[in-house]
Short mmCIF file of C-alpha atoms in Angstrom, two decimals:
data_model
loop_
_atom_site.label_atom_id
_atom_site.label_comp_id
_atom_site.label_asym_id
_atom_site.label_seq_id
_atom_site.Cartn_x
_atom_site.Cartn_y
_atom_site.Cartn_z
CA UNK A 1 0.00 0.00 0.00
CA UNK A 2 1.10 3.54 -0.67
CA UNK A 3 2.73 5.24 2.31
CA UNK A 4 2.67 9.01 2.78
CA UNK A 5 4.17 11.35 5.32
CA UNK A 6 1.92 12.94 7.91
CA UNK A 7 1.24 16.59 7.22
CA UNK A 8 -0.10 18.07 10.44
CA UNK A 9 1.24 21.45 9.34
CA UNK A 10 -1.45 21.59 6.62
CA UNK A 11 -4.05 20.64 9.23
CA UNK A 12 -2.99 23.68 11.24
CA UNK A 13 -3.03 25.89 8.15
CA UNK A 14 -6.66 24.96 7.54
CA UNK A 15 -7.81 25.02 11.16
CA UNK A 16 -9.51 28.40 10.80
CA UNK A 17 -11.71 27.34 7.85
CA UNK A 18 -15.32 27.14 9.05
CA UNK A 19 -17.41 24.55 7.24
CA UNK A 20 -21.05 25.61 6.81
CA UNK A 21 -24.13 23.69 7.97
CA UNK A 22 -25.36 21.10 5.49
CA UNK A 23 -28.78 20.08 4.21
CA UNK A 24 -29.88 16.76 2.78
CA UNK A 25 -31.78 16.98 -0.49
CA UNK A 26 -33.47 14.46 -2.76
CA UNK A 27 -32.96 14.81 -6.51
CA UNK A 28 -35.92 13.45 -8.45
CA UNK A 29 -35.24 11.20 -11.45
CA UNK A 30 -37.32 8.68 -13.36
CA UNK A 31 -37.24 5.64 -11.09
CA UNK A 32 -38.98 3.15 -13.40
CA UNK A 33 -37.06 -0.11 -13.67
CA UNK A 34 -37.36 -3.87 -13.97
CA UNK A 35 -37.76 -5.49 -10.57
CA UNK A 36 -35.32 -8.24 -9.64
CA UNK A 37 -38.14 -10.76 -9.30
CA UNK A 38 -39.34 -10.13 -12.86
CA UNK A 39 -35.91 -9.71 -14.43
CA UNK A 40 -35.36 -13.43 -15.24
CA UNK A 41 -38.58 -13.57 -17.27
CA UNK A 42 -37.73 -10.33 -19.08
CA UNK A 43 -34.26 -11.59 -19.94
CA UNK A 44 -35.70 -14.94 -21.01
CA UNK A 45 -38.24 -13.20 -23.23
CA UNK A 46 -35.47 -11.31 -25.00
CA UNK A 47 -33.26 -14.37 -25.36
CA UNK A 48 -36.00 -16.52 -26.89
CA UNK A 49 -35.61 -14.62 -30.14
CA UNK A 50 -31.95 -15.67 -30.18
CA UNK A 51 -32.73 -19.39 -29.89
CA UNK A 52 -31.99 -20.14 -33.54
CA UNK A 53 -28.39 -19.01 -33.00
CA UNK A 54 -27.72 -21.85 -30.56
CA UNK A 55 -27.22 -25.50 -31.46
CA UNK A 56 -26.82 -28.47 -29.11
CA UNK A 57 -23.23 -29.19 -28.16
CA UNK A 58 -21.90 -25.70 -28.87
CA UNK A 59 -19.30 -24.26 -26.48
CA UNK A 60 -20.36 -20.65 -25.96
CA UNK A 61 -18.47 -17.94 -24.08
CA UNK A 62 -20.34 -15.23 -22.16
CA UNK A 63 -18.55 -11.93 -21.50
CA UNK A 64 -18.36 -10.54 -17.97
CA UNK A 65 -17.04 -7.02 -17.39
CA UNK A 66 -15.37 -5.16 -14.55
CA UNK A 67 -17.99 -2.50 -13.82
CA UNK A 68 -20.58 -2.68 -11.05
CA UNK A 69 -23.44 -3.49 -13.42
CA UNK A 70 -26.80 -3.93 -11.71
CA UNK A 71 -27.92 -7.57 -11.41
CA UNK A 72 -24.89 -8.74 -13.37
CA UNK A 73 -24.70 -12.13 -11.62
CA UNK A 74 -28.41 -12.82 -12.09
CA UNK A 75 -28.37 -11.76 -15.74
CA UNK A 76 -25.27 -13.85 -16.46
CA UNK A 77 -26.95 -16.84 -14.82
CA UNK A 78 -30.05 -16.29 -16.96
CA UNK A 79 -27.95 -16.36 -20.12
CA UNK A 80 -26.10 -19.49 -19.01
CA UNK A 81 -29.37 -21.24 -18.09
CA UNK A 82 -30.88 -20.35 -21.47
CA UNK A 83 -27.88 -21.70 -23.36
CA UNK A 84 -27.88 -24.93 -21.34
CA UNK A 85 -31.59 -25.42 -22.02
CA UNK A 86 -30.76 -25.20 -25.73
CA UNK A 87 -28.19 -27.97 -25.30
CA UNK A 88 -25.12 -25.75 -25.36
CA UNK A 89 -22.14 -25.78 -23.00
CA UNK A 90 -21.61 -22.20 -21.79
CA UNK A 91 -18.67 -20.70 -19.97
CA UNK A 92 -18.03 -17.21 -18.63
CA UNK A 93 -14.86 -15.27 -19.38
CA UNK A 94 -13.73 -11.90 -18.01
CA UNK A 95 -13.84 -9.24 -20.74
CA UNK A 96 -12.25 -6.18 -19.16
CA UNK A 97 -9.09 -5.20 -21.03
CA UNK A 98 -6.32 -4.64 -18.49
CA UNK A 99 -8.42 -4.38 -15.34
CA UNK A 100 -7.74 -6.64 -12.38
CA UNK A 101 -4.05 -5.80 -12.53
CA UNK A 102 -3.95 -7.26 -16.07
CA UNK A 103 -3.80 -10.78 -14.60
CA UNK A 104 -6.08 -13.77 -15.06
CA UNK A 105 -6.40 -14.17 -11.30
CA UNK A 106 -7.20 -10.51 -10.76
CA UNK A 107 -9.89 -10.50 -13.43
CA UNK A 108 -11.52 -13.62 -12.07
CA UNK A 109 -11.47 -12.11 -8.58
CA UNK A 110 -13.31 -9.03 -9.87
CA UNK A 111 -16.20 -10.88 -11.48
CA UNK A 112 -16.49 -13.22 -8.51
CA UNK A 113 -16.75 -10.20 -6.22
CA UNK A 114 -19.88 -9.26 -8.19
CA UNK A 115 -21.37 -12.68 -7.54
CA UNK A 116 -20.42 -14.16 -10.92
CA UNK A 117 -19.10 -17.45 -9.55
CA UNK A 118 -19.15 -20.92 -11.07
CA UNK A 119 -21.45 -22.12 -8.31
CA UNK A 120 -24.01 -19.37 -8.90
CA UNK A 121 -24.08 -19.10 -12.70
CA UNK A 122 -23.76 -22.86 -13.11
CA UNK A 123 -20.95 -23.00 -15.64
CA UNK A 124 -17.14 -22.73 -15.74
CA UNK A 125 -15.23 -19.45 -15.59
CA UNK A 126 -12.25 -19.40 -17.96
CA UNK A 127 -9.99 -16.49 -17.11
CA UNK A 128 -6.89 -15.95 -19.22
CA UNK A 129 -4.91 -13.02 -20.59
CA UNK A 130 -3.91 -15.02 -23.67
CA UNK A 131 -5.11 -13.55 -26.96
CA UNK A 132 -5.29 -14.49 -30.63
CA UNK A 133 -4.80 -12.17 -33.59
CA UNK A 134 -8.00 -12.28 -35.66
CA UNK A 135 -7.20 -9.74 -38.36
CA UNK A 136 -5.87 -6.29 -39.05
CA UNK A 137 -7.29 -2.79 -38.84
CA UNK A 138 -7.45 -0.59 -41.95
CA UNK A 139 -4.10 0.91 -40.87
CA UNK A 140 -2.53 -2.55 -40.81
CA UNK A 141 -2.27 -2.96 -37.04
CA UNK A 142 -3.34 -6.30 -35.52
CA UNK A 143 -6.61 -6.96 -33.74
CA UNK A 144 -6.71 -9.34 -30.78
CA UNK A 145 -9.40 -11.21 -28.84
CA UNK A 146 -9.47 -13.54 -25.85
CA UNK A 147 -8.16 -16.98 -26.87
CA UNK A 148 -10.88 -18.91 -25.02
CA UNK A 149 -13.57 -16.85 -26.72
CA UNK A 150 -12.00 -17.21 -30.15
CA UNK A 151 -11.79 -21.00 -29.85
CA UNK A 152 -15.41 -21.33 -28.71
CA UNK A 153 -18.26 -22.17 -31.06
CA UNK A 154 -19.97 -18.91 -30.19
CA UNK A 155 -19.77 -15.74 -28.12
CA UNK A 156 -22.50 -13.85 -26.29
CA UNK A 157 -21.73 -10.20 -25.55
CA UNK A 158 -23.36 -8.93 -22.36
CA UNK A 159 -22.82 -5.38 -21.19
CA UNK A 160 -24.27 -2.10 -20.01
CA UNK A 161 -24.75 0.64 -22.59
CA UNK A 162 -23.90 4.12 -21.30
CA UNK A 163 -21.92 7.28 -21.96
CA UNK A 164 -18.17 6.80 -22.00
CA UNK A 165 -15.97 8.78 -19.65
CA UNK A 166 -13.35 9.86 -22.19
CA UNK A 167 -14.75 10.09 -25.72
CA UNK A 168 -17.88 10.67 -27.77
CA UNK A 169 -19.18 8.69 -30.72
CA UNK A 170 -22.11 6.57 -31.95
CA UNK A 171 -20.72 3.66 -29.92
CA UNK A 172 -19.31 4.46 -26.47
CA UNK A 173 -19.58 2.06 -23.50
CA UNK A 174 -21.63 -0.92 -24.54
CA UNK A 175 -21.60 -4.13 -26.55
CA UNK A 176 -19.24 -2.75 -29.19
CA UNK A 177 -16.73 -1.70 -26.56
CA UNK A 178 -17.12 -5.07 -24.82
CA UNK A 179 -16.06 -6.76 -28.05
CA UNK A 180 -13.15 -4.43 -28.78
CA UNK A 181 -11.69 -3.46 -25.40
CA UNK A 182 -13.11 -6.14 -23.12
CA UNK A 183 -12.43 -9.20 -25.29
CA UNK A 184 -9.16 -7.67 -26.46
CA UNK A 185 -7.71 -8.15 -22.96
CA UNK A 186 -4.64 -6.09 -22.11
CA UNK A 187 -2.98 -6.72 -25.48
CA UNK A 188 -5.96 -5.72 -27.60
CA UNK A 189 -6.99 -2.82 -25.40
CA UNK A 190 -3.50 -1.36 -25.57
CA UNK A 191 -3.50 -1.57 -29.38
CA UNK A 192 -6.68 0.49 -29.51
CA UNK A 193 -5.82 3.03 -26.82
CA UNK A 194 -2.41 3.90 -28.24
CA UNK A 195 -4.12 6.05 -30.87
CA UNK A 196 -5.60 8.26 -28.14
CA UNK A 197 -9.17 8.80 -27.00
CA UNK A 198 -9.65 11.61 -29.52
CA UNK A 199 -9.60 8.90 -32.21
CA UNK A 200 -11.62 6.31 -30.31
CA UNK A 201 -15.03 7.23 -31.71
CA UNK A 202 -13.74 6.55 -35.22
CA UNK A 203 -11.39 3.68 -34.45
CA UNK A 204 -13.61 1.48 -32.29
CA UNK A 205 -16.12 0.64 -35.07
CA UNK A 206 -13.21 -0.17 -37.39
CA UNK A 207 -11.73 -2.64 -34.92
CA UNK A 208 -15.18 -4.01 -34.10
CA UNK A 209 -15.78 -4.75 -37.77
CA UNK A 210 -12.68 -6.94 -37.84
CA UNK A 211 -13.79 -8.77 -34.70
CA UNK A 212 -17.38 -9.27 -35.84
CA UNK A 213 -16.18 -10.59 -39.21
CA UNK A 214 -13.61 -13.01 -37.78
CA UNK A 215 -15.17 -14.37 -34.58
CA UNK A 216 -18.40 -16.20 -33.83
CA UNK A 217 -20.47 -13.56 -32.07
CA UNK A 218 -23.96 -15.07 -31.81
CA UNK A 219 -25.79 -12.15 -30.22
CA UNK A 220 -25.54 -9.49 -27.56
CA UNK A 221 -27.59 -8.57 -24.51
CA UNK A 222 -27.51 -4.81 -23.97
CA UNK A 223 -28.50 -3.39 -20.58
CA UNK A 224 -29.62 0.13 -19.71
CA UNK A 225 -29.78 1.44 -16.15
CA UNK A 226 -31.71 4.35 -14.70
CA UNK A 227 -30.36 7.15 -12.53
CA UNK A 228 -30.59 4.86 -9.50
CA UNK A 229 -28.38 2.19 -11.12
CA UNK A 230 -31.28 -0.20 -11.55
CA UNK A 231 -31.90 -2.20 -14.70
CA UNK A 232 -34.59 -0.48 -16.74
CA UNK A 233 -34.15 -2.06 -20.19
CA UNK A 234 -32.81 -5.34 -21.55
CA UNK A 235 -32.41 -5.78 -25.28
CA UNK A 236 -31.17 -8.90 -27.11
CA UNK A 237 -29.58 -8.06 -30.43
CA UNK A 238 -28.27 -10.10 -33.32
CA UNK A 239 -24.84 -9.00 -34.58
CA UNK A 240 -26.21 -6.75 -37.34
CA UNK A 241 -28.74 -5.30 -34.89
CA UNK A 242 -25.93 -4.31 -32.50
CA UNK A 243 -24.50 -2.10 -35.25
CA UNK A 244 -27.92 -0.67 -36.09
CA UNK A 245 -29.52 -0.23 -32.68
CA UNK A 246 -26.76 0.42 -30.13
CA UNK A 247 -26.45 4.14 -31.08
CA UNK A 248 -30.14 4.69 -30.30
CA UNK A 249 -29.89 2.71 -27.08
CA UNK A 250 -26.90 4.89 -26.13
CA UNK A 251 -29.02 8.02 -26.57
CA UNK A 252 -31.69 6.50 -24.34
CA UNK A 253 -29.10 5.57 -21.72
CA UNK A 254 -27.68 9.10 -21.67
CA UNK A 255 -31.15 10.47 -21.05
CA UNK A 256 -31.50 8.15 -18.06
CA UNK A 257 -28.23 9.08 -16.37
CA UNK A 258 -28.09 10.47 -12.87
CA UNK A 259 -26.58 13.93 -12.56
CA UNK A 260 -26.15 16.84 -10.20
CA UNK A 261 -28.96 19.35 -10.59
CA UNK A 262 -26.99 22.16 -8.93
CA UNK A 263 -24.01 23.69 -10.71
CA UNK A 264 -21.13 26.15 -10.32
CA UNK A 265 -19.81 24.72 -7.09
CA UNK A 266 -16.82 25.73 -5.02
CA UNK A 267 -16.15 22.22 -3.68
CA UNK A 268 -17.51 18.80 -4.60
CA UNK A 269 -16.87 16.21 -1.88
CA UNK A 270 -16.93 12.58 -3.06
CA UNK A 271 -16.97 10.02 -0.27
CA UNK A 272 -15.60 7.19 -2.39
CA UNK A 273 -14.38 6.29 -5.85
CA UNK A 274 -13.79 2.89 -7.43
CA UNK A 275 -13.72 0.89 -10.66
CA UNK A 276 -17.06 -0.58 -9.61
CA UNK A 277 -18.46 2.97 -9.68
CA UNK A 278 -16.95 4.15 -12.97
CA UNK A 279 -14.10 3.34 -15.29
CA UNK A 280 -12.61 6.61 -14.09
CA UNK A 281 -13.34 5.95 -10.42
CA UNK A 282 -15.86 8.77 -10.42
CA UNK A 283 -17.88 9.45 -13.56
CA UNK A 284 -16.71 12.67 -15.23
CA UNK A 285 -20.12 12.91 -16.89
CA UNK A 286 -21.26 13.82 -13.36
CA UNK A 287 -18.25 15.66 -11.92
CA UNK A 288 -17.32 17.56 -15.08
CA UNK A 289 -13.65 16.65 -14.54
CA UNK A 290 -12.47 14.78 -17.65
CA UNK A 291 -9.02 13.29 -18.08
CA UNK A 292 -9.49 13.66 -21.84
CA UNK A 293 -11.12 17.09 -22.02
CA UNK A 294 -10.44 17.38 -25.77
CA UNK A 295 -12.56 14.34 -26.59
CA UNK A 296 -15.39 14.53 -24.03
CA UNK A 297 -17.24 17.08 -21.93
CA UNK A 298 -20.28 17.45 -19.69
CA UNK A 299 -21.20 17.48 -16.02
CA UNK A 300 -20.93 20.39 -13.60
CA UNK A 301 -18.45 23.19 -12.96
CA UNK A 302 -16.56 23.04 -9.68
CA UNK A 303 -13.29 24.57 -8.51
CA UNK A 304 -12.20 21.75 -6.24
CA UNK A 305 -12.95 18.02 -6.03
CA UNK A 306 -12.17 16.31 -2.73
CA UNK A 307 -12.14 12.50 -2.65
CA UNK A 308 -12.15 10.78 0.73
CA UNK A 309 -11.83 7.03 0.13
CA UNK A 310 -12.01 3.93 -2.07
CA UNK A 311 -14.78 1.37 -2.42
CA UNK A 312 -14.03 -2.10 -1.14
CA UNK A 313 -15.07 -3.58 -4.49
CA UNK A 314 -12.38 -1.54 -6.23
CA UNK A 315 -9.76 -3.94 -4.81
CA UNK A 316 -7.39 -1.05 -3.97
CA UNK A 317 -7.50 0.29 -7.55
CA UNK A 318 -7.47 4.09 -7.24
CA UNK A 319 -7.81 4.79 -10.95
CA UNK A 320 -9.44 8.22 -11.28
CA UNK A 321 -7.86 9.75 -8.19
CA UNK A 322 -5.83 11.99 -10.48
CA UNK A 323 -9.00 13.92 -11.27
CA UNK A 324 -9.29 14.98 -7.61
CA UNK A 325 -7.54 18.04 -6.21
CA UNK A 326 -7.37 16.78 -2.63
CA UNK A 327 -7.57 13.37 -1.01
CA UNK A 328 -6.83 11.72 2.33
CA UNK A 329 -4.03 9.68 3.84
CA UNK A 330 -6.63 6.94 4.37
CA UNK A 331 -7.20 6.64 0.61
CA UNK A 332 -3.49 6.84 -0.15
CA UNK A 333 -2.78 4.03 2.31
CA UNK A 334 -5.55 1.93 0.73
CA UNK A 335 -4.09 2.32 -2.77
CA UNK A 336 -2.27 -0.55 -4.46
CA UNK A 337 -0.20 0.90 -7.30
CA UNK A 338 0.14 -2.51 -8.97
CA UNK A 339 -3.66 -2.65 -9.18
CA UNK A 340 -3.97 1.00 -10.22
CA UNK A 341 -1.29 1.59 -12.81
CA UNK A 342 -1.89 -1.12 -15.49
CA UNK A 343 -5.16 0.45 -16.65
CA UNK A 344 -3.46 3.84 -17.04
CA UNK A 345 -0.59 2.33 -19.01
CA UNK A 346 -3.01 0.49 -21.29
CA UNK A 347 -5.25 3.52 -21.83
CA UNK A 348 -2.20 5.84 -22.20
CA UNK A 349 -3.96 8.33 -19.91
CA UNK A 350 -1.60 8.90 -16.97
CA UNK A 351 -3.42 11.86 -15.42
CA UNK A 352 -6.09 9.58 -13.95
CA UNK A 353 -3.62 7.95 -11.56
CA UNK A 354 -1.64 10.97 -10.42
CA UNK A 355 -1.64 11.45 -6.66
CA UNK A 356 -3.36 14.70 -5.61
CA UNK A 357 -2.75 16.74 -2.46
CA UNK A 358 -2.86 14.29 0.48
CA UNK A 359 -4.19 15.44 3.86
CA UNK A 360 -4.29 13.88 7.31
CA UNK A 361 -8.07 13.30 7.41
CA UNK A 362 -11.44 14.10 5.84
CA UNK A 363 -11.92 17.33 7.75
CA UNK A 364 -8.62 18.79 6.62
CA UNK A 365 -9.24 17.64 3.04
CA UNK A 366 -12.55 19.48 2.84
CA UNK A 367 -11.20 22.56 4.60
CA UNK A 368 -8.26 22.64 2.21
CA UNK A 369 -10.65 22.42 -0.72
CA UNK A 370 -12.48 25.51 0.52
CA UNK A 371 -9.32 27.39 1.49
CA UNK A 372 -7.73 27.01 -1.95
CA UNK A 373 -10.74 28.16 -3.98
CA UNK A 374 -10.45 31.55 -5.67
CA UNK A 375 -12.94 34.41 -5.64
CA UNK A 376 -15.58 32.74 -3.50
CA UNK A 377 -17.68 33.80 -0.54
CA UNK A 378 -15.61 32.06 2.14
CA UNK A 379 -18.28 32.52 4.79
CA UNK A 380 -20.84 30.85 2.53
CA UNK A 381 -19.03 28.32 0.29
CA UNK A 382 -21.01 26.33 -2.28
CA UNK A 383 -20.36 22.70 -1.29
CA UNK A 384 -22.00 19.47 -2.45
CA UNK A 385 -21.23 16.12 -0.87
CA UNK A 386 -22.09 12.84 -2.60
CA UNK A 387 -21.53 9.20 -1.66
CA UNK A 388 -20.25 8.45 -5.18
CA UNK A 389 -21.27 9.21 -8.76
CA UNK A 390 -23.58 6.19 -8.94
CA UNK A 391 -25.76 7.26 -6.00
CA UNK A 392 -27.14 10.73 -6.62
CA UNK A 393 -30.71 10.60 -5.33
CA UNK A 394 -29.94 11.89 -1.83
CA UNK A 395 -26.97 14.21 -1.49
CA UNK A 396 -25.88 16.99 0.86
CA UNK A 397 -25.57 20.68 0.04
CA UNK A 398 -24.28 23.66 1.97
CA UNK A 399 -26.44 26.56 3.09
CA UNK A 400 -25.31 28.71 0.17
CA UNK A 401 -27.13 26.38 -2.25
CA UNK A 402 -30.36 26.14 -0.27
CA UNK A 403 -32.32 28.85 -2.09
CA UNK A 404 -31.47 27.35 -5.49
CA UNK A 405 -32.47 23.90 -4.29
CA UNK A 406 -35.78 25.19 -2.92
CA UNK A 407 -36.57 26.80 -6.26
CA UNK A 408 -35.76 23.70 -8.33
CA UNK A 409 -38.82 21.60 -9.26
CA UNK A 410 -36.86 18.33 -9.19
CA UNK A 411 -35.29 18.83 -5.76
CA UNK A 412 -36.83 18.20 -2.34
CA UNK A 413 -35.27 19.32 0.96
CA UNK A 414 -35.38 16.34 3.33
CA UNK A 415 -33.17 17.35 6.26
CA UNK A 416 -30.96 19.94 7.91
CA UNK A 417 -29.37 22.13 8.83
CA UNK A 418 -26.79 20.04 10.69
CA UNK A 419 -23.04 20.24 11.26
CA UNK A 420 -20.46 18.00 9.65
CA UNK A 421 -20.26 14.74 11.65
CA UNK A 422 -16.52 14.17 11.92
CA UNK A 423 -15.34 11.50 14.34
CA UNK A 424 -12.49 11.84 16.82
CA UNK A 425 -10.00 11.25 14.00
CA UNK A 426 -11.50 13.96 11.82
CA UNK A 427 -13.13 11.49 9.41
CA UNK A 428 -16.71 11.13 8.19
CA UNK A 429 -16.72 7.34 7.86
#
């Protein structure tokens, strides 16, 4: 774990910063979704149309990614059960580029932490970083896919469709990216990322075309989540339909995203980041802080971002911490650089893993965020505190934002005012 020197001097520097009372608000988003009890029948209904793609005896690989996708274990089990009922022999394979420390063991550990285990899904998990070259891009560079998937009789792509954190295009995060980056493992992902995210919107369909033409993709199951990270749409797509329909599903997914309804902040406090929350630890489509600002934009405006800790499910991967201005010694000590750095090397985006200003505890981190803002009302700073960028229904705001929140039709005040609840060590949790 990363060790850092204590900096009590900074704590003293910030001791005179008064943090304002906070209020709890509820942001109102469309909460419609598919309940967990009805999800198996919905998935089954979609898969039935894909039945002609499956023949008895086929070995079929099912992709499993590294993000915290809602109901991922249940949905993966539904796919495996469907394939077995058709007489096929399914297996699951991690499709997550270089995540999990770019090791087979690390990638298996990630999907198992989401409940995707052999015992639950009822089929083997084959985790390997070995790849096979399946063709070449228009520029002559090779295209790679997971060896186990390539040697199977068929592949089922399963993934969440949503806005990417670093580029814009007709295909962003989704089934196309699962085929190109996920199935490409570290080797294939690196080949794509070396051209830079500003070229990704153009390059990804080119690479996908090679993969679709030279592997046995049977169909895909695209998932859309609402602002509360609950499954709200499941769509089974034949290979040609993925090309035709994923762009429209992406537009729908973007319209469903959670966001912050208050803007122009002085300080955004994020309790935790993690790869299970976003590929960038915290979703820049929410925070407005993009590592690749030339190829993507959105979110809010804020002078300072303060990040307090890591999620347990991130497995000590602090990817995205470089987008924070201030963090804590607790987070730094919880960071495993061997788990954090491979993704940055593969993506060629080093800013996301830079270590920001490290403070002794949460209280000093937030005070430092306020102290180092320019041209603000220091007696009434505009502060928002969120758990993470996946959970945005109930958040906290400072007194300076209260009038704007009261005037907003999609915001309800549910509590406050109350002081910051730091413990004896100056931490919030």
